[in-house]
Each structure stands twice: as structure tokens, then as C-alpha cells.
Coordinates of C-alpha atoms in Angstrom, one line a residue:
Chain A
M927 CA 52.0 38.4 25.6
S928 CA 51.6 38.6 21.8
E929 CA 48.1 39.1 20.3
K930 CA 48.1 35.6 19.0
E931 CA 48.8 34.0 22.4
L932 CA 46.0 36.1 23.9
S933 CA 43.4 34.9 21.5
V934 CA 44.4 31.2 22.0
V935 CA 44.2 31.7 25.7
R936 CA 40.7 33.1 25.5
S937 CA 39.2 30.2 23.7
R938 CA 40.4 27.7 26.3
K939 CA 37.7 28.5 28.7
D940 CA 34.4 27.8 27.1
E941 CA 32.2 30.8 27.2
M942 CA 28.5 30.8 26.8
T943 CA 27.9 33.4 24.1
D944 CA 25.0 31.8 22.2
K945 CA 22.1 31.9 24.4
P946 CA 18.8 30.2 23.6
A947 CA 16.1 32.7 22.6
E948 CA 13.9 32.1 25.7
S949 CA 16.6 32.8 28.3
L950 CA 16.7 36.0 30.3
E951 CA 19.1 38.7 29.5
R952 CA 21.8 39.0 32.2
V953 CA 22.4 42.2 33.9
G954 CA 25.9 42.5 35.2
R955 CA 29.5 42.3 34.0
R956 CA 30.4 38.8 35.1
R957 CA 31.1 36.3 32.3
I958 CA 29.4 33.0 32.2
F959 CA 31.3 29.8 31.6
V960 CA 30.1 26.4 30.7
P961 CA 31.8 24.0 33.2
R962 CA 33.4 20.9 31.8
A963 CA 31.5 17.8 32.8
D964 CA 32.0 14.1 32.7
I965 CA 29.0 11.7 32.7
A966 CA 29.3 8.1 33.9
E967 CA 26.6 5.4 34.0
D968 CA 26.3 2.1 35.8
A969 CA 23.5 -0.2 36.4
E970 CA 21.8 1.9 39.1
K971 CA 22.7 5.5 38.4
V972 CA 24.0 8.2 36.2
T973 CA 26.7 10.5 37.7
V974 CA 27.5 13.9 36.4
S975 CA 30.8 15.5 37.6
A976 CA 31.4 19.1 36.7
D977 CA 34.5 21.1 37.3
M978 CA 33.6 24.5 38.9
P979 CA 36.7 25.8 40.6
G980 CA 36.1 28.6 43.0
A981 CA 32.5 27.5 43.8
S982 CA 31.5 25.9 47.0
E983 CA 28.4 24.1 48.2
K984 CA 27.1 27.4 49.4
T985 CA 27.4 29.2 46.0
V986 CA 26.1 26.4 43.8
E987 CA 22.5 25.9 42.8
L988 CA 20.8 22.9 41.3
T989 CA 17.4 23.1 39.7
V990 CA 15.5 20.1 38.4
E991 CA 12.6 20.8 36.1
K992 CA 10.4 18.6 34.0
N993 CA 13.1 17.4 31.7
S994 CA 16.2 19.1 32.7
L995 CA 18.9 19.5 35.4
S996 CA 20.5 23.0 35.6
I997 CA 23.6 23.7 37.6
R998 CA 24.7 27.3 38.4
A999 CA 27.4 28.6 40.6
R1000 CA 28.9 31.9 41.6
V1001 CA 32.5 32.4 42.2
A1002 CA 33.6 35.1 44.6
E1003 CA 35.8 37.8 43.1
T1004 CA 39.2 37.7 44.6
P1005 CA 41.0 40.9 44.0
S1006 CA 43.9 39.5 46.0
S1007 CA 44.2 42.2 48.6
G1008 CA 45.4 45.2 46.7
K1009 CA 47.4 43.4 44.1
K1010 CA 47.2 44.0 40.4
L1011 CA 46.8 41.3 37.8
V1012 CA 49.9 41.4 35.6
Y1013 CA 49.4 38.2 33.7
G1014 CA 46.1 36.4 33.3
E1015 CA 45.5 33.1 31.6
Y1016 CA 42.0 32.6 32.9
E1017 CA 39.1 34.6 34.0
S1018 CA 36.7 33.9 36.8
G1019 CA 33.0 34.2 36.4
E1020 CA 29.8 32.3 36.9
Y1021 CA 29.2 28.8 35.8
E1022 CA 26.0 27.6 34.1
R1023 CA 25.0 24.4 32.3
T1024 CA 21.8 22.5 31.6
F1025 CA 21.5 18.8 31.0
L1026 CA 18.4 17.0 29.6
L1027 CA 17.1 14.2 31.7
S1028 CA 15.4 11.1 30.4
E1029 CA 12.2 9.8 32.1
S1030 CA 14.1 7.0 33.6
V1031 CA 15.7 9.2 36.2
D1032 CA 14.2 8.9 39.7
R1033 CA 13.9 12.6 40.4
N1034 CA 13.2 12.2 44.1
G1035 CA 16.5 10.5 44.6
I1036 CA 18.8 13.0 43.1
E1037 CA 21.8 13.9 45.3
A1038 CA 24.6 16.4 44.9
K1039 CA 28.0 16.8 46.6
M1040 CA 30.6 19.5 46.2
K1041 CA 34.3 19.0 47.0
D1042 CA 37.4 21.0 45.9
G1043 CA 35.5 22.8 43.1
V1044 CA 34.0 19.6 41.7
L1045 CA 30.2 19.1 41.8
Q1046 CA 29.0 15.6 41.6
V1047 CA 25.3 14.9 40.9
I1048 CA 24.0 11.4 41.3
L1049 CA 20.9 10.6 39.3
P1050 CA 19.5 7.3 40.3
K1051 CA 17.7 5.3 37.7
A1052 CA 14.0 4.6 38.2
R1053 CA 13.2 1.1 39.2
A1054 CA 11.8 0.1 35.9
A1055 CA 14.9 1.2 34.1
R1056 CA 17.3 -0.9 36.1
A1057 CA 18.7 -3.8 34.3
M1058 CA 17.2 -7.1 35.5
K1059 CA 19.5 -10.1 35.5
I1060 CA 17.8 -13.2 34.2
G1061 CA 19.5 -16.5 35.1
V1062 CA 19.9 -18.9 32.2
K1063 CA 19.8 -22.6 33.0
A1064 CA 21.1 -25.3 30.9
A1065 CA 18.3 -27.3 29.4
Chain B
M330 CA 57.4 48.0 43.0
F331 CA 58.4 47.0 39.5
G332 CA 56.7 48.5 36.6
L333 CA 54.9 46.9 33.8
S334 CA 57.5 47.8 31.3
E335 CA 60.1 45.9 33.2
W336 CA 57.8 42.9 33.2
M337 CA 57.1 43.0 29.4
G338 CA 60.7 43.4 28.4
R339 CA 62.0 40.4 30.2
R340 CA 59.6 37.8 28.8
P341 CA 59.4 36.1 32.2
F342 CA 56.7 33.6 31.4
D343 CA 56.9 29.9 31.1
L344 CA 60.2 28.2 30.8
I345 CA 58.8 24.8 30.5
S346 CA 55.4 23.3 29.9
A347 CA 55.7 19.6 29.7
F348 CA 52.5 17.9 28.7
P349 CA 51.2 14.4 28.1
S350 CA 49.6 13.9 24.7
L351 CA 46.3 13.7 26.4
F352 CA 46.0 17.4 26.2
E353 CA 47.4 17.9 22.7
E354 CA 44.3 16.7 21.0
E355 CA 42.3 19.5 22.5
G356 CA 44.9 22.1 21.4
F357 CA 45.8 22.9 25.0
G358 CA 49.3 24.0 25.6
E359 CA 49.3 24.6 29.3
F360 CA 47.6 23.2 32.3
P361 CA 46.7 24.5 34.8
L362 CA 46.1 28.0 33.6
L363 CA 47.8 30.6 35.9
N364 CA 47.2 34.1 36.9
L365 CA 49.8 36.4 38.4
W366 CA 49.1 39.2 40.8
A367 CA 51.8 41.7 41.8
G368 CA 52.1 43.5 45.1
D369 CA 55.0 45.6 46.4
E370 CA 56.7 42.9 48.4
E371 CA 55.3 39.7 47.1
M372 CA 53.5 38.1 44.1
E373 CA 50.6 35.8 44.1
V374 CA 50.0 33.0 41.7
T375 CA 46.5 31.5 41.4
A376 CA 45.6 28.4 39.4
E377 CA 42.3 26.6 38.8
L378 CA 42.9 23.0 39.9
P379 CA 39.7 21.3 40.8
G380 CA 39.6 17.9 42.4
I381 CA 43.2 17.3 43.3
S382 CA 44.8 16.2 46.5
P383 CA 47.0 19.1 47.6
E384 CA 49.4 16.9 49.5
K385 CA 50.3 15.3 46.1
L386 CA 51.2 18.6 44.6
D387 CA 54.9 19.2 44.1
I388 CA 55.6 23.0 44.4
S389 CA 59.2 24.1 44.3
V390 CA 61.0 27.4 44.2
S391 CA 64.6 27.9 42.9
G392 CA 65.9 31.5 42.6
D393 CA 63.3 33.3 40.5
V394 CA 61.7 30.2 39.1
L395 CA 58.5 28.6 40.5
T396 CA 57.6 25.1 39.4
I397 CA 54.3 23.4 40.0
K398 CA 53.9 19.7 39.3
G399 CA 51.1 17.3 40.1
E400 CA 48.5 14.9 38.8
R401 CA 44.8 15.1 38.3
E402 CA 43.1 11.7 38.5
I403 CA 39.6 11.1 37.2
T404 CA 38.1 7.7 37.7
T405 CA 34.6 6.2 37.7
E406 CA 33.6 5.3 41.2
S407 CA 32.2 1.9 40.6
K408 CA 34.0 -0.7 38.6
D409 CA 31.1 -1.4 36.3
A410 CA 30.5 2.2 35.3
E411 CA 31.2 3.4 31.9
W412 CA 31.8 6.9 30.6
L413 CA 29.0 8.5 28.5
R414 CA 30.9 11.8 28.2
R415 CA 34.4 12.9 29.1
E416 CA 35.3 16.6 29.0
R417 CA 37.4 17.2 32.0
I418 CA 41.2 17.3 31.9
A419 CA 43.2 14.7 33.7
G420 CA 46.8 13.6 33.8
S421 CA 50.1 14.8 35.1
F422 CA 51.2 18.4 34.6
T423 CA 54.2 20.6 35.1
R424 CA 54.4 24.3 34.8
S425 CA 57.4 26.6 35.4
L426 CA 57.2 30.3 35.7
K427 CA 60.1 32.7 35.8
L428 CA 59.2 35.7 38.0
P429 CA 60.7 39.1 38.0
F430 CA 62.5 38.7 41.3
H431 CA 64.1 36.0 43.4
I432 CA 61.7 34.3 45.8
A433 CA 62.3 33.8 49.5
A434 CA 61.6 30.1 49.4
D435 CA 61.2 29.7 53.2
K436 CA 58.4 32.3 53.2
V437 CA 56.2 30.9 50.4
R438 CA 52.7 30.2 51.5
A439 CA 50.3 27.9 49.6
D440 CA 46.6 27.6 50.0
Y441 CA 44.1 25.3 48.3
S442 CA 40.4 26.0 48.6
N443 CA 37.4 25.1 46.5
G444 CA 39.7 23.9 43.7
V445 CA 41.7 27.1 43.5
L446 CA 45.4 27.0 44.4
R447 CA 46.9 30.2 45.6
L448 CA 50.6 30.7 46.2
T449 CA 52.0 33.8 47.9
L450 CA 55.7 34.4 46.9
P451 CA 57.5 37.0 48.9
R452 CA 60.5 38.8 47.4
V453 CA 63.9 38.0 48.8
E454 CA 64.7 40.6 51.4
E455 CA 68.0 41.8 49.8
E456 CA 66.2 42.5 46.5
K457 CA 63.5 44.7 47.9
P458 CA 63.8 48.2 46.5
R459 CA 65.4 50.6 48.9
R460 CA 64.9 54.3 49.0
I461 CA 68.1 56.2 48.6
A462 CA 68.3 59.4 50.5
V463 CA 70.0 62.2 48.6
S464 CA 72.1 64.5 50.7
V465 CA 72.5 68.0 49.7
S466 CA 75.8 69.6 50.3

């Protein structure tokens, strides 16, 4: 693989290199990746779907704090039973991402599901924030 | 066991990477990304493919070429939902990889777990390196 191809490949997987000043220093060699996430909204809830291949419901952690939702997951190292890596386009590591929550999320109703490496977090909207339909009559 | 120099000299990677323009705007050339692991008698290919149905994957082997085709669908669950943010990659994909040996197609194993696809590709029996005994006269 030429040097140029190598550098293009590395930038494909987003890596968390700029850490906010207040975060803890990590001890350990594993790289940390920011998982790609989609956010969808309907009348009743906001759904966050994050791609975290290699993670399972056992290795993922969700933390809800005052204003934020943090997702973290570990991926098991797979040295593939004595084989050597001869061509690598991606690296495995930990995933970490934090989302800011607005006050209109009902924190008690947050649910999360994990399937095939995709984490889905459902954030129900608090009652007051749900849209109210108002019927309009002809006068 | 083949050496790294044999690998490098042959340029065995990617024959074809066909991509819908969905990926081009992000500057992606290939999806999914693949890793190749080498053992004495077989190779392993791993790919990060979260959220796909493995039965819809089209994996085929011909000689020394492995082809992986499939589609990743991403939809909102409810009809009245709208996207606030879209980062994940979706669409159809095809990747072909030329390996350093011919693959025994009937012995290929495929496994999909937690969004990671793992293919085990054994070498064709006739191509396995054989020790040659030297007789001394």
C-alpha cells in the first residue's frame, strides 16, 4: 500500500484526538473512535442510532447526566487465532460520544437497544413538549 | 506460508470497488473497510458492517477472487419521523479482493456477529506448500 493510500484510509474512521480540557487522561493503548450517529425526531420521541460494530449490549454503557447522554462501548480484541494482519483498512478500538440533551427529554423514559453493532437510544419527549393538535372548525 | 514480500509484489488488493455516488461526497472510496489476516492454511477477511441482514449478503468466490456484495438500508421507523442528523453510511456496495492463493470455495465459512462479518477462506488443497525431501546419494 503506498503512503498516500495509507493516510487516506486513516482519516476514514473518525478518531477522537481533541479532548475537552476537563476529560480524564486515558491509560491504555486502545484508540477511541467517535461512532457515526443518525438522529431522527417524530412527534413523541427523538431516536439516536449509532454504528458501533464489534460492540454488544454487554459491552456498551450509557450514562445520562444533567444535560448530556454519553455512549461508550468496548470492542473485544480479535487477534484471529494466531493469524497475522497483512492488510488493514480499519482499526478496532473503543467508541465514545456525548450528546447534549434539551430539557424537553423525559429522562425516566429513555430506552436503549443494541442489535448487530447498532445502538438505538429512544428519548421520549416530555409531555409538555409534545405537539398538541388543535382542531379548527369552519366558522 | 507465504511471505510478505510475495504479497507486496503482486498488488493483490481490490479489483473493483463499485460505489453509488452517495459515498463520493464524503470522499469514501471503499465500503465496507476490510482487514485481511493470514494463516498457514487459510486467510480471514473481516469487515465492519453494522445493521445489515446477513441473509441478504452476496458473498462469492471464484479462483483467487473474493467478492462481497450487499446493501445497507437505513430508514426512520415511523413514517412521520424526520432526520435531524445523518452520518451513517447506507446504500449498496460491492468489493472484490484478489487473494494470494486460490480459495477452496466449498470450505469457506462466514460468520456475522455484532455487526462484524468474518470470512474464513481456506487455501485450495493442491496449492498448499509441500515439503520436499532431499535425498542424499
